[in-house]
PDB file of C-alpha atoms and ligand atoms in Angstrom:
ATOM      1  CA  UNK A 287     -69.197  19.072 -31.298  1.00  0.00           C
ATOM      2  CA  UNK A 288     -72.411  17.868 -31.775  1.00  0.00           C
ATOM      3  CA  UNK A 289     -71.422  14.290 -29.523  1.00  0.00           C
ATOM      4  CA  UNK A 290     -69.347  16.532 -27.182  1.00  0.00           C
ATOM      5  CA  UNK A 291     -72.950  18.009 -26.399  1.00  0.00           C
ATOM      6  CA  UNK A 292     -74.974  14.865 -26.277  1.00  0.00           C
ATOM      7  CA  UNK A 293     -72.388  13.951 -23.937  1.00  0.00           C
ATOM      8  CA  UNK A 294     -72.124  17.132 -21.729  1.00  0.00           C
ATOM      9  CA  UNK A 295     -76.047  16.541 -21.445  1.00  0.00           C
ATOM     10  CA  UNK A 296     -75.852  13.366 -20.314  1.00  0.00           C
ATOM     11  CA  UNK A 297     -73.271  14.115 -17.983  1.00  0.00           C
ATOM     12  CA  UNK A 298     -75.468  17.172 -16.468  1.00  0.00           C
ATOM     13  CA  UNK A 299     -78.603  14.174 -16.093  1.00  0.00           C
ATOM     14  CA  UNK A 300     -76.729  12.016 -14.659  1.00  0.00           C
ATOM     15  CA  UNK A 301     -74.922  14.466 -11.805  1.00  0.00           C
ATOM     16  CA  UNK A 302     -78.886  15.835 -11.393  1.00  0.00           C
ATOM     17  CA  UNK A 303     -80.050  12.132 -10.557  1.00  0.00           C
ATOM     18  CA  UNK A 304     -77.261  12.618  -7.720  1.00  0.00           C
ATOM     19  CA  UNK A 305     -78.929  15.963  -5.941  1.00  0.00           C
ATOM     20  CA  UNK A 306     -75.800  16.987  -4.604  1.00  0.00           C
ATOM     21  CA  UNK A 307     -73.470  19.398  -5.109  1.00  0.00           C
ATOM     22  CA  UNK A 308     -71.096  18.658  -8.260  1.00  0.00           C
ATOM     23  CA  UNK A 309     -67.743  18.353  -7.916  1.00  0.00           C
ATOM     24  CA  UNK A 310     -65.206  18.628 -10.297  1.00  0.00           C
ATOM     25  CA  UNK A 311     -64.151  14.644  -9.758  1.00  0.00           C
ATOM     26  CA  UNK A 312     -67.262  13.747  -9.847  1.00  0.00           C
ATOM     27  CA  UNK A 313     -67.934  15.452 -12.871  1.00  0.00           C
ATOM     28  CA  UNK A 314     -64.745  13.223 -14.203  1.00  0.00           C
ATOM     29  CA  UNK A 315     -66.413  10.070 -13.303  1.00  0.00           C
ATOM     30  CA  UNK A 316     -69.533  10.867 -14.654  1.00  0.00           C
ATOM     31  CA  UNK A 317     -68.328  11.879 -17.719  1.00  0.00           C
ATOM     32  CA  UNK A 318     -66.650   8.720 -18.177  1.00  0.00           C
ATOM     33  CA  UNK A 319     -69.588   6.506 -17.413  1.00  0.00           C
ATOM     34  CA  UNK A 320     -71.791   8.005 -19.797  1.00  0.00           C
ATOM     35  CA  UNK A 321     -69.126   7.468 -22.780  1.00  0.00           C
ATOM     36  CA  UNK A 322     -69.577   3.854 -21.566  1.00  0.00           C
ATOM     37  CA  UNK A 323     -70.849   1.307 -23.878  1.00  0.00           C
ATOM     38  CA  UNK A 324     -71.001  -1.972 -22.359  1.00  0.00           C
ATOM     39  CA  UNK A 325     -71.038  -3.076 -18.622  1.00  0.00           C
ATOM     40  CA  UNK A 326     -67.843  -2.272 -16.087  1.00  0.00           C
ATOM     41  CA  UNK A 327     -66.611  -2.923 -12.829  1.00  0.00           C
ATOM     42  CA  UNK A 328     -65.679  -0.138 -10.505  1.00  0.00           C
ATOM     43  CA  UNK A 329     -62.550  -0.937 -10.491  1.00  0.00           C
ATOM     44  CA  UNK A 330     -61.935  -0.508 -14.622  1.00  0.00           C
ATOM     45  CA  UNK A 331     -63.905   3.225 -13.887  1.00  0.00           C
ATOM     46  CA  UNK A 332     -60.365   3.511 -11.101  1.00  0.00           C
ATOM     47  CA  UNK A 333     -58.141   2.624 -13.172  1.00  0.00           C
ATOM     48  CA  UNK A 334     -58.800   5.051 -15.939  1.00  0.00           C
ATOM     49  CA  UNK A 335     -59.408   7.823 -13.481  1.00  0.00           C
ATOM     50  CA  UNK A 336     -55.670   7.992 -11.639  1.00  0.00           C
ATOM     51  CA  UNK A 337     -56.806  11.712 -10.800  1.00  0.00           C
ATOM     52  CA  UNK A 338     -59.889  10.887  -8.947  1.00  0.00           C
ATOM     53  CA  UNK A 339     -59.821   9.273  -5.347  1.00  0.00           C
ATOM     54  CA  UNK A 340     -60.557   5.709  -5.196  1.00  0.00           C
ATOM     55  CA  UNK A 341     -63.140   6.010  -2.690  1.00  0.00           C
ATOM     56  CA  UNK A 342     -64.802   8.887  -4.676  1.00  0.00           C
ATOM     57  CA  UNK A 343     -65.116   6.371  -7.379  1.00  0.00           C
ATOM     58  CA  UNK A 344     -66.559   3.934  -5.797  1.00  0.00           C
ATOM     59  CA  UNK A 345     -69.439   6.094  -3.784  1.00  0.00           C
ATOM     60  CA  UNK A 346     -70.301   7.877  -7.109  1.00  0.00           C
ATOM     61  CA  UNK A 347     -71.125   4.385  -8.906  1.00  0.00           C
ATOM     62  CA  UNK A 348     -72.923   3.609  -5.766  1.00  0.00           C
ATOM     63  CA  UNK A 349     -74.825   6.679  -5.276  1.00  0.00           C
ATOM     64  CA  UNK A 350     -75.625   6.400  -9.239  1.00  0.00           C
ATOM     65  CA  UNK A 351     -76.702   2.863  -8.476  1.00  0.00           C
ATOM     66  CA  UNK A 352     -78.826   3.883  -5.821  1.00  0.00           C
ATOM     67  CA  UNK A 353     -80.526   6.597  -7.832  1.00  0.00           C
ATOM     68  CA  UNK A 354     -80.884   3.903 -10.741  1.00  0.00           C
ATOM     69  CA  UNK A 355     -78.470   5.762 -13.663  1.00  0.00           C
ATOM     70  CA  UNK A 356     -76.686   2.170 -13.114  1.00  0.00           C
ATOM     71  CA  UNK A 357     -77.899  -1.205 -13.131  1.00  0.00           C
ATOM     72  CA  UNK A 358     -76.221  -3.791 -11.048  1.00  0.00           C
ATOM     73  CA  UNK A 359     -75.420  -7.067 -12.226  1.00  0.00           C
ATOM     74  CA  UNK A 360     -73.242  -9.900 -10.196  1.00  0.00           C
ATOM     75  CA  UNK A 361     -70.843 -11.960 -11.514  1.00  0.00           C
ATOM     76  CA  UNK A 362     -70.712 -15.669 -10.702  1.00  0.00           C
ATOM     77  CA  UNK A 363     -68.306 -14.694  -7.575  1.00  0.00           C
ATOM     78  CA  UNK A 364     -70.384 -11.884  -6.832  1.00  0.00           C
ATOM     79  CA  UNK A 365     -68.512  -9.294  -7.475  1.00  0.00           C
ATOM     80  CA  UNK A 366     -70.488  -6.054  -9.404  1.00  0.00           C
ATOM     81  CA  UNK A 367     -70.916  -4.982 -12.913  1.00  0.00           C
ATOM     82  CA  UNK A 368     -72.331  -1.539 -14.175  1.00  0.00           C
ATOM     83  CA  UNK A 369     -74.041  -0.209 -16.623  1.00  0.00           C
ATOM     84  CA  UNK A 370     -75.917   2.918 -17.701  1.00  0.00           C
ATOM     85  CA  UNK A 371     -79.510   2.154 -17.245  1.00  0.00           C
ATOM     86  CA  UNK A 372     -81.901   3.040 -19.842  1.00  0.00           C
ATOM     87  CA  UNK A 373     -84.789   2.267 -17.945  1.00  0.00           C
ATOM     88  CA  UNK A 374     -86.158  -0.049 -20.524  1.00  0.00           C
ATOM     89  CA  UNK A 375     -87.134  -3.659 -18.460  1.00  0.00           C
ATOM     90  CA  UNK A 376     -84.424  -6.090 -19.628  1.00  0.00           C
ATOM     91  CA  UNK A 377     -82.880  -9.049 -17.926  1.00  0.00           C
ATOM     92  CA  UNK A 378     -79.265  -9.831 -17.970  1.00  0.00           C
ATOM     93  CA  UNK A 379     -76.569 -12.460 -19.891  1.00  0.00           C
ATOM     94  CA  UNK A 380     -73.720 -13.004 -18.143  1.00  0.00           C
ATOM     95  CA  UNK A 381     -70.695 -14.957 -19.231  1.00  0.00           C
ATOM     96  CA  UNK A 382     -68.669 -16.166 -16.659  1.00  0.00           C
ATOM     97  CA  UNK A 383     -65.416 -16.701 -18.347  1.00  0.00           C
ATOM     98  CA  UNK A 384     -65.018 -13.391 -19.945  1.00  0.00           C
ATOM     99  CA  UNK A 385     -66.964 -11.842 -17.606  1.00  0.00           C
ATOM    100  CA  UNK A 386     -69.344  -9.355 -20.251  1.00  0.00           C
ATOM    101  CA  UNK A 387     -72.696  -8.821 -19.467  1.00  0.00           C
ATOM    102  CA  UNK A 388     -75.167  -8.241 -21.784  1.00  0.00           C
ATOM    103  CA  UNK A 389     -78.735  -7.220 -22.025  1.00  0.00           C
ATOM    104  CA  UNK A 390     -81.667  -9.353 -22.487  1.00  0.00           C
ATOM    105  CA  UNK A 391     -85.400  -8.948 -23.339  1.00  0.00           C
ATOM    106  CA  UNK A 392     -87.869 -11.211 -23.940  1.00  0.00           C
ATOM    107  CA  UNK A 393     -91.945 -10.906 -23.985  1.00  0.00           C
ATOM    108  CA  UNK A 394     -91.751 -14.413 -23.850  1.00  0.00           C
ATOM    109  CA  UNK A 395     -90.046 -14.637 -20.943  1.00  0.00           C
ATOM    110  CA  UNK A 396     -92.298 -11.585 -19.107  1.00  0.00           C
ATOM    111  CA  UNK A 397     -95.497 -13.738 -20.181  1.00  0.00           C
ATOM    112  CA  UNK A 398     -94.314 -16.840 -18.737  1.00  0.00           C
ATOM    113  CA  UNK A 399     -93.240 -14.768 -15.903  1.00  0.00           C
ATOM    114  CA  UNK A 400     -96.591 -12.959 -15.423  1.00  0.00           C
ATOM    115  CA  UNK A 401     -98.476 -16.467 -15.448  1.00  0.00           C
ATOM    116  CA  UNK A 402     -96.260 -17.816 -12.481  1.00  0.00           C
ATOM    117  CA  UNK A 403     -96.874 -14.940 -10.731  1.00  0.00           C
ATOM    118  CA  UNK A 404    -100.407 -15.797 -10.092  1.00  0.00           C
ATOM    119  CA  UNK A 405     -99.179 -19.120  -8.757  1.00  0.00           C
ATOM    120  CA  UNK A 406     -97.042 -17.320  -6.284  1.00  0.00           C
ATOM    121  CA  UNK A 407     -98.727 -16.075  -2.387  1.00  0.00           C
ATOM    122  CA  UNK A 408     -98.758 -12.535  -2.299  1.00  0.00           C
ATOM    123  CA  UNK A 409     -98.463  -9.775  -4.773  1.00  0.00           C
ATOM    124  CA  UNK A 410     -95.700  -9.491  -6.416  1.00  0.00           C
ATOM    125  CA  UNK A 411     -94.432  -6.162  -7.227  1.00  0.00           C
ATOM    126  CA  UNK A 412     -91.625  -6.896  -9.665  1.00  0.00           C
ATOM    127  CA  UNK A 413     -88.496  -9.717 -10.416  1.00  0.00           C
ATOM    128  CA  UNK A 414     -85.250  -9.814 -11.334  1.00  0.00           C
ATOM    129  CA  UNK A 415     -83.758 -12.716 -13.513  1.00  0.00           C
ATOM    130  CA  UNK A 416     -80.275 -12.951 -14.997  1.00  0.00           C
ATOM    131  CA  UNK A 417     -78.617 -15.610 -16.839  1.00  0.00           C
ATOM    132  CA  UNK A 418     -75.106 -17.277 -16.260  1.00  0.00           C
ATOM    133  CA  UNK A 419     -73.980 -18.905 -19.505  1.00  0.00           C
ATOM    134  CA  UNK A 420     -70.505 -18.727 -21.476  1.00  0.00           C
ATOM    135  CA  UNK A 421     -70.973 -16.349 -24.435  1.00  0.00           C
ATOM    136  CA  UNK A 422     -70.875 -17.189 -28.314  1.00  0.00           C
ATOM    137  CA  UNK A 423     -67.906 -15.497 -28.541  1.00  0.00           C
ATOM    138  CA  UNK A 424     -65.702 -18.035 -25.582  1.00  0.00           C
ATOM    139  CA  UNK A 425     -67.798 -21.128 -27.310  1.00  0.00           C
ATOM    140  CA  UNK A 426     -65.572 -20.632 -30.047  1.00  0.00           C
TER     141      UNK A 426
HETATM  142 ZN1   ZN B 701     -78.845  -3.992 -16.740  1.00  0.00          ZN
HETATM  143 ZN1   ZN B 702     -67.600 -14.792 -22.840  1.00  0.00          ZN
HETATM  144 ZN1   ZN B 703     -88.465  -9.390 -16.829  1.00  0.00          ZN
END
């Protein structure tokens, strides 16, 4: 009841960020995304959602990417990850044999950043940084 709510809530935030009428698939997809845990590929949100149209899918996560509910995050071969974005700064760690993605923060890393940037022409306004590794969990 209480995580039913929590969830309806974050359902009703994340349609909002969209500013468009709600439909009842979109609704669907929404709802799914915000159970999400860890990152996912369009295609995963499809195949869980036979109901919903395909191309409904796909222009929700990219309207919700737009609006920044999602962060993006490429695999090696380019192809898209999501996941909810919680607005906090974080980088990401992506392995590329099992494909997860994972967050990463480090003031370390935004301090070293911050220094280059004075070495760099121009103001910059912001940077995006993600690693390609193979996880702990494929090293073994
Ligand atoms: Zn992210
Ligand atoms: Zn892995
Ligand atoms: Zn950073």
């Amino acid at each position: 009841m209480m995580a039913t709510d929590s969830l309806d809530a974050r359902v009703d935030e994340i349609l909002k960020s969209l500013g468009r009428r709600t439909t009842a698939p979109r609704r669907q997809v929404a709802r799914l995304l915000a159970s999400k845990r860890g990152a996912f590929s369009a295609e995963s949100i499809n195949a869980e959602l036979p109901e919903v149209g395909r191309a409904t899918v796909y222009r929700t996560i990219r309207l919700l990417a737009e609006a920044g509910v999602l962060c993006k995050a490429l695999l090696p071969d380019g192809s898209p990850r999501y996941s909810i974005d919680h607005s906090w700064h974080h980088h990401h760690l992506i392995c590329s044999s099992c494909e997860t993605v994972e967050e990463f923060r480090s003031s370390e890393l935004e301090r070293l950043l911050g220094e280059l940037s004075d070495e760099i022409p121009g103001q910059v306004l912001g940077h995006q940084v993600d690693f390609y590794l193979t996880c702990p969990n494929c090293l073994q």
